[in-house]
């Protein structure tokens, strides 16, 4: 499977960062390319107790052998990018497209001072919506206009397509989640562009025939940050008791929560043409699964939940997260191939 896409199946924060970090260490990709909106997404992963966060670089950053690409559809905030390149020592393996749009101070101000965006939609305030609006108006500055990042520029779509054509291993990393899509989500409570698998591929310049697998990431329960509908939402107090209470990695806002939603999952699988499921945070739903790395060691109730999701959706759950640590993961890909 040379070209794999990862995509969020609910409202973002499904735990894509950890899944990508796991895949990158396990599968040793030649290239990991980030699609999606921009620094409004925060991907978190934990390696040997140390927590890392990326808002611009792909979550495959811990594998030093992987070239890290940012596609032309992604908005870049140069300071955040340069900081992450420094933090992860990634100067000689980071490349962004000449045509990435640039977020300026004015976009951040327009995102935070605008009542519609800030109060009614509940955006992250990172300037992505106003920057994409300027891009649609064809007045947004592009990466090639910014000297500070000149060193990192290349033709990302060319590079990634070459890599795929040469049978190298490529991972295309989505951000946000299906129901935050401007086209397929709960409009107007959505982000500023489409974020389903086709859009993520378009962001990095890869066409639909080059993709071998689409891994859709679902959390074992649903969360959403900001405004908009959330089916079967529970109260913050109930969420606290279940240990479902989470806080946004970019904004620190308290996330709202609800049980796993089978209807949403089915719709997301359809829109993304997903071929397999990664299920995260099983240990939050079933605490006695924490740290388990073999499927056969899972307790009965957890296995029942998994087979229920599989039979309802018709897709195999190939990767299961049982803890924050990257390696707290059950990988059934070999077993299921047989
Ligand atoms: P914006 O993307 O900052 O314009 O925010 C629009 C909506 O998408 C708000 O509800 C945000 O909370 C949500 N959102 C954007 N990016 C993410 C993400 O990475 N995770 C979760 N929610 C997000
Ligand atoms: Mg997040």
mmCIF file of N, CA and C and ligand atoms in Angstrom, residues 12-13 41-43 249 255, ligand 2:
data_model
loop_
_atom_site.group_PDB
_atom_site.id
_atom_site.type_symbol
_atom_site.label_atom_id
_atom_site.label_comp_id
_atom_site.label_asym_id
_atom_site.label_seq_id
_atom_site.Cartn_x
_atom_site.Cartn_y
_atom_site.Cartn_z
ATOM 1 N N UNK A 12 -13.141 16.470 14.106
ATOM 2 C CA UNK A 12 -11.764 16.775 14.501
ATOM 3 C C UNK A 12 -11.481 16.181 15.875
ATOM 4 N N UNK A 13 -10.210 16.213 16.270
ATOM 5 C CA UNK A 13 -9.818 15.721 17.596
ATOM 6 C C UNK A 13 -10.146 14.249 17.799
ATOM 7 N N UNK A 41 -5.593 23.426 13.349
ATOM 8 C CA UNK A 41 -5.567 22.041 13.820
ATOM 9 C C UNK A 41 -4.329 21.801 14.675
ATOM 10 N N UNK A 42 -4.518 21.154 15.800
ATOM 11 C CA UNK A 42 -3.375 20.786 16.633
ATOM 12 C C UNK A 42 -3.331 19.284 16.775
ATOM 13 N N UNK A 43 -2.230 18.657 16.396
ATOM 14 C CA UNK A 43 -2.108 17.208 16.539
ATOM 15 C C UNK A 43 -1.138 16.894 17.668
ATOM 16 N N UNK A 249 -6.607 21.437 21.844
ATOM 17 C CA UNK A 249 -5.153 21.551 21.883
ATOM 18 C C UNK A 249 -4.674 22.884 21.306
ATOM 19 N N UNK A 255 -14.108 20.743 25.376
ATOM 20 C CA UNK A 255 -14.833 20.092 24.289
ATOM 21 C C UNK A 255 -16.155 19.533 24.785
HETATM 22 MG MG1 LIG B 2 -6.889 18.591 17.475
#
